[in-house]
Amino acid sequence: MKDKDFLAGCTVAGAVKLSINEDFARDKNICMEYPNMTLSYPGRIVSLVLAATFGGYLLTSAVMILIAAVLPLSRADAVITSALLSFAVYTAVIIWVFAVKNAKRAWGGLLLGTLIIGGSGLLLTEWLR
């Protein structure tokens, strides 16, 4: 077969190590679906669990700061409301992290979102004080 080296550069989920059928891999576009993934499948899952746990916590904290700064309530009521909403935010973040196909994209999205939302929340907190 002329496409014998189709999986030569593919490191997706141990496809080369497991010697899966080349026709199956080509039909399912395994290497095309995850072109830049260099982690093994267990490594990807560990990275996503860490991203969901720690990155999700950071992003949820940033969203809490922003919501507490924006809500037109007393400070105590705004903090309590944002704390209650944080459970829904954290759940949505965890679902999003595992829906992303690339661990780098999950980490990047979490860190960028945390910086933008957290920075906005801190600026609004100081500006509205």
Coordinates of N, CA and C in Angstrom, one line a residue:
M1 N 0.8 -1.2 0.0 CA 0.0 0.0 0.0 C 0.9 1.2 0.0
K2 N 0.6 2.2 -0.8 CA 1.4 3.4 -1.0 C 1.3 4.3 0.2
D3 N 0.3 4.3 1.0 CA 0.1 5.1 2.2 C 0.6 4.4 3.5
K4 N 1.6 3.6 3.4 CA 2.0 2.8 4.5 C 2.5 3.6 5.7
D5 N 3.1 4.8 5.4 CA 3.6 5.6 6.5 C 2.6 6.6 6.9
F6 N 1.3 6.4 6.8 CA 0.3 7.3 7.1 C 0.3 7.6 8.6
L7 N 0.6 6.7 9.5 CA 0.6 6.9 10.9 C 2.0 7.1 11.4
A8 N 3.0 7.3 10.5 CA 4.4 7.5 11.0 C 4.6 8.6 11.9
G9 N 3.9 9.8 11.7 CA 4.1 10.9 12.6 C 2.9 11.1 13.6
C10 N 2.1 10.1 13.6 CA 0.9 10.2 14.4 C 1.1 9.7 15.8
T11 N 0.9 10.5 16.8 CA 1.1 10.0 18.2 C -0.2 10.0 19.0
V12 N -1.3 10.0 18.3 CA -2.6 10.1 18.9 C -2.9 8.8 19.6
A13 N -3.1 8.9 20.9 CA -3.6 7.8 21.7 C -2.9 6.5 21.5
G14 N -1.6 6.6 21.2 CA -0.8 5.5 21.1 C -1.1 4.7 19.8
A15 N -1.6 5.4 18.8 CA -2.0 4.7 17.5 C -0.9 3.9 16.9
V16 N 0.3 4.5 16.9 CA 1.5 3.8 16.3 C 1.9 2.7 17.2
K17 N 1.9 2.9 18.5 CA 2.4 1.9 19.4 C 1.5 0.6 19.4
L18 N 0.2 0.9 19.2 CA -0.8 -0.2 19.2 C -0.9 -0.9 17.9
S19 N -0.3 -0.4 16.9 CA -0.3 -0.9 15.5 C -1.7 -1.1 15.0
I20 N -2.6 -0.1 15.2 CA -3.9 -0.3 14.7 C -3.9 -0.3 13.2
N21 N -5.0 -0.8 12.6 CA -5.1 -1.0 11.2 C -5.0 0.4 10.5
E22 N -4.1 0.5 9.5 CA -4.0 1.8 8.8 C -5.2 2.2 8.1
D23 N -6.0 1.2 7.5 CA -7.2 1.6 6.8 C -8.2 2.2 7.8
F24 N -8.3 1.6 9.0 CA -9.2 2.1 10.0 C -8.8 3.6 10.4
A25 N -7.5 3.8 10.6 CA -7.0 5.1 11.0 C -7.3 6.1 9.9
R26 N -7.1 5.7 8.7 CA -7.3 6.6 7.6 C -8.8 6.9 7.4
D27 N -9.7 5.9 7.6 CA -11.1 6.1 7.5 C -11.6 7.0 8.6
K28 N -11.1 6.9 9.7 CA -11.6 7.7 10.9 C -10.8 9.0 11.0
N29 N -9.9 9.3 10.2 CA -9.1 10.5 10.2 C -8.5 10.8 11.6
I30 N -7.9 9.8 12.2 CA -7.4 9.9 13.5 C -6.3 11.0 13.6
C31 N -5.4 10.9 12.7 CA -4.3 11.9 12.7 C -4.8 13.3 12.3
M32 N -5.8 13.4 11.4 CA -6.3 14.6 11.0 C -7.1 15.3 12.0
E33 N -7.7 14.5 12.9 CA -8.6 15.0 13.9 C -7.8 15.7 15.0
Y34 N -6.7 15.1 15.4 CA -5.8 15.6 16.4 C -4.4 15.8 15.9
P35 N -4.2 16.8 15.0 CA -2.9 16.9 14.4 C -1.7 17.3 15.3
N36 N -1.9 18.1 16.3 CA -0.9 18.6 17.1 C -0.8 17.9 18.5
M37 N -1.5 16.9 18.7 CA -1.5 16.3 20.1 C -0.3 15.4 20.2
T38 N 0.6 15.7 21.2 CA 1.8 14.9 21.4 C 1.7 14.1 22.7
L39 N 0.6 14.3 23.5 CA 0.5 13.5 24.7 C -0.2 12.2 24.4
S40 N 0.2 11.2 25.2 CA -0.5 9.9 25.1 C -1.9 10.1 25.6
Y41 N -2.8 9.2 25.4 CA -4.2 9.3 25.9 C -4.2 9.5 27.4
P42 N -3.5 8.7 28.2 CA -3.6 8.9 29.7 C -3.0 10.2 30.1
G43 N -1.9 10.7 29.4 CA -1.4 12.0 29.6 C -2.3 13.1 29.3
R44 N -3.1 13.0 28.2 CA -4.1 14.0 27.9 C -5.2 14.0 28.9
I45 N -5.6 12.9 29.4 CA -6.7 12.8 30.4 C -6.2 13.5 31.7
V46 N -5.0 13.2 32.1 CA -4.4 13.8 33.4 C -4.3 15.3 33.2
S47 N -3.9 15.7 32.0 CA -3.8 17.2 31.8 C -5.2 17.8 31.8
L48 N -6.2 17.2 31.2 CA -7.5 17.8 31.3 C -8.1 17.8 32.7
V49 N -7.8 16.7 33.4 CA -8.3 16.7 34.8 C -7.7 17.8 35.6
L50 N -6.4 18.0 35.5 CA -5.7 19.1 36.2 C -6.2 20.5 35.7
A51 N -6.5 20.6 34.4 CA -7.0 21.9 33.8 C -8.4 22.1 34.4
A52 N -9.2 21.1 34.4 CA -10.6 21.3 34.9 C -10.6 21.6 36.4
T53 N -9.7 21.0 37.2 CA -9.6 21.2 38.6 C -9.0 22.6 39.0
F54 N -7.8 22.8 38.6 CA -7.1 24.0 39.0 C -7.4 25.2 38.1
G55 N -7.4 25.0 36.8 CA -7.8 26.1 35.9 C -9.2 26.5 36.0
G56 N -10.1 25.5 36.2 CA -11.5 25.8 36.4 C -11.7 26.6 37.7
Y57 N -11.0 26.2 38.7 CA -11.1 27.0 40.0 C -10.7 28.4 39.8
L58 N -9.5 28.6 39.1 CA -9.1 30.0 38.8 C -10.1 30.8 38.0
L59 N -10.6 30.2 36.9 CA -11.6 30.9 36.1 C -12.9 31.2 36.9
T60 N -13.3 30.2 37.7 CA -14.5 30.5 38.5 C -14.3 31.6 39.5
S61 N -13.1 31.6 40.1 CA -12.8 32.7 41.0 C -12.9 34.1 40.3
A62 N -12.3 34.1 39.1 CA -12.3 35.3 38.3 C -13.7 35.8 38.0
V63 N -14.6 34.8 37.6 CA -16.0 35.1 37.3 C -16.7 35.6 38.5
M64 N -16.4 35.0 39.7 CA -17.0 35.5 40.9 C -16.6 36.9 41.2
I65 N -15.4 37.3 41.0 CA -14.9 38.7 41.3 C -15.7 39.6 40.3
L66 N -15.8 39.3 39.1 CA -16.5 40.1 38.1 C -17.9 40.3 38.4
I67 N -18.6 39.2 38.8 CA -20.0 39.2 39.1 C -20.3 40.1 40.3
A68 N -19.4 39.9 41.3 CA -19.6 40.6 42.6 C -19.4 42.1 42.4
A69 N -18.5 42.4 41.4 CA -18.2 43.8 41.1 C -19.3 44.5 40.3
V70 N -20.0 43.7 39.5 CA -21.0 44.3 38.6 C -22.4 44.4 39.2
L71 N -22.7 43.4 40.0 CA -24.1 43.4 40.6 C -24.5 44.6 41.4
P72 N -25.6 45.2 41.1 CA -26.0 46.4 41.8 C -26.7 46.1 43.2
L73 N -26.0 45.3 44.0 CA -26.5 44.9 45.3 C -25.5 45.4 46.4
S74 N -25.9 45.2 47.6 CA -24.9 45.5 48.6 C -23.8 44.6 48.5
R75 N -22.6 44.9 49.1 CA -21.4 44.1 48.9 C -21.7 42.6 49.4
A76 N -22.3 42.5 50.5 CA -22.5 41.1 51.0 C -23.5 40.3 50.1
D77 N -24.5 40.9 49.7 CA -25.5 40.2 48.8 C -24.8 39.9 47.4
A78 N -24.0 40.8 46.9 CA -23.3 40.5 45.7 C -22.3 39.4 45.8
V79 N -21.6 39.3 46.9 CA -20.7 38.2 47.1 C -21.4 36.9 47.3
I80 N -22.5 36.9 48.0 CA -23.3 35.6 48.2 C -23.9 35.2 46.9
T81 N -24.4 36.1 46.1 CA -25.0 35.8 44.8 C -23.9 35.2 43.9
S82 N -22.8 35.8 43.8 CA -21.7 35.4 42.9 C -21.2 34.0 43.4
A83 N -21.2 33.8 44.7 CA -20.7 32.5 45.2 C -21.7 31.4 44.8
L84 N -23.0 31.7 44.9 CA -24.0 30.7 44.5 C -23.9 30.4 43.0
L85 N -23.7 31.4 42.2 CA -23.6 31.3 40.7 C -22.3 30.5 40.3
S86 N -21.3 30.6 41.2 CA -20.0 29.9 40.9 C -20.1 28.4 40.7
F87 N -21.1 27.8 41.4 CA -21.3 26.3 41.2 C -21.7 26.0 39.8
A88 N -22.6 26.8 39.2 CA -23.0 26.6 37.8 C -21.8 26.9 36.8
V89 N -21.0 28.0 37.2 CA -19.9 28.4 36.3 C -18.9 27.3 36.3
Y90 N -18.5 26.7 37.5 CA -17.5 25.7 37.6 C -17.9 24.4 36.9
T91 N -19.2 24.1 37.0 CA -19.7 22.9 36.2 C -19.6 23.1 34.7
A92 N -19.9 24.3 34.3 CA -19.8 24.6 32.8 C -18.4 24.6 32.4
V93 N -17.5 25.1 33.2 CA -16.1 25.1 32.8 C -15.5 23.7 32.7
I94 N -15.9 22.8 33.6 CA -15.5 21.4 33.6 C -16.0 20.7 32.3
I95 N -17.3 20.9 32.0 CA -17.8 20.4 30.8 C -17.1 20.9 29.6
W96 N -16.8 22.2 29.5 CA -16.1 22.7 28.4 C -14.7 22.2 28.2
V97 N -14.0 22.0 29.4 CA -12.6 21.5 29.3 C -12.6 20.1 28.7
F98 N -13.5 19.2 29.0 CA -13.5 17.9 28.4 C -14.1 17.9 27.1
A99 N -14.8 18.9 26.6 CA -15.4 19.0 25.3 C -14.3 19.4 24.3
V100 N -13.3 20.1 24.8 CA -12.2 20.5 23.9 C -11.3 19.4 23.5
K101 N -10.9 19.3 22.2 CA -10.2 18.1 21.8 C -8.7 18.2 22.0
N102 N -8.2 19.4 22.4 CA -6.8 19.6 22.5 C -6.5 20.1 23.9
A103 N -5.6 19.5 24.6 CA -5.3 20.0 26.0 C -4.7 21.3 26.0
K104 N -3.9 21.7 25.0 CA -3.3 23.0 24.9 C -4.4 24.1 24.8
R105 N -5.4 23.8 24.0 CA -6.5 24.8 23.8 C -7.3 24.9 25.1
A106 N -7.4 23.8 25.9 CA -8.1 23.9 27.1 C -7.4 24.8 28.1
W107 N -6.1 24.5 28.3 CA -5.2 25.3 29.2 C -5.2 26.8 28.8
G108 N -5.0 27.0 27.5 CA -4.9 28.4 26.9 C -6.2 29.1 27.2
G109 N -7.3 28.5 26.9 CA -8.6 29.1 27.1 C -8.9 29.5 28.5
L110 N -8.5 28.5 29.4 CA -8.7 28.8 30.8 C -7.8 29.9 31.3
L111 N -6.6 29.9 31.0 CA -5.7 31.0 31.4 C -6.0 32.3 30.8
L112 N -6.3 32.3 29.5 CA -6.6 33.6 28.9 C -8.0 34.2 29.5
G113 N -8.9 33.3 29.6 CA -10.2 33.7 30.2 C -10.0 34.2 31.6
T114 N -9.2 33.6 32.4 CA -8.9 34.0 33.8 C -8.3 35.4 33.8
L115 N -7.3 35.6 32.9 CA -6.6 36.9 32.9 C -7.6 38.0 32.5
I116 N -8.3 37.8 31.5 CA -9.3 38.8 31.0 C -10.4 39.1 32.0
I117 N -11.1 38.0 32.4 CA -12.2 38.2 33.3 C -11.8 38.7 34.7
G118 N -10.7 38.1 35.2 CA -10.2 38.5 36.5 C -9.7 39.9 36.5
G119 N -8.9 40.3 35.4 CA -8.4 41.6 35.3 C -9.6 42.6 35.2
S120 N -10.6 42.3 34.4 CA -11.8 43.2 34.3 C -12.5 43.3 35.7
G121 N -12.6 42.2 36.4 CA -13.3 42.2 37.7 C -12.5 43.0 38.7
L122 N -11.2 42.9 38.7 CA -10.4 43.7 39.6 C -10.4 45.2 39.3
L123 N -10.4 45.5 38.0 CA -10.5 46.9 37.6 C -11.8 47.5 37.9
L124 N -12.9 46.8 37.7 CA -14.2 47.3 38.0 C -14.4 47.4 39.5
T125 N -13.8 46.5 40.3 CA -13.9 46.6 41.7 C -13.3 47.9 42.2
E126 N -12.1 48.2 41.7 CA -11.4 49.4 42.1 C -12.2 50.7 41.6
W127 N -12.7 50.6 40.3 CA -13.3 51.7 39.7 C -14.7 52.0 40.4
L128 N -15.4 51.0 40.7 CA -16.8 51.2 41.3 C -16.8 51.4 42.8
R129 N -15.6 51.3 43.4 CA -15.5 51.4 44.9 C -16.0 52.7 45.4

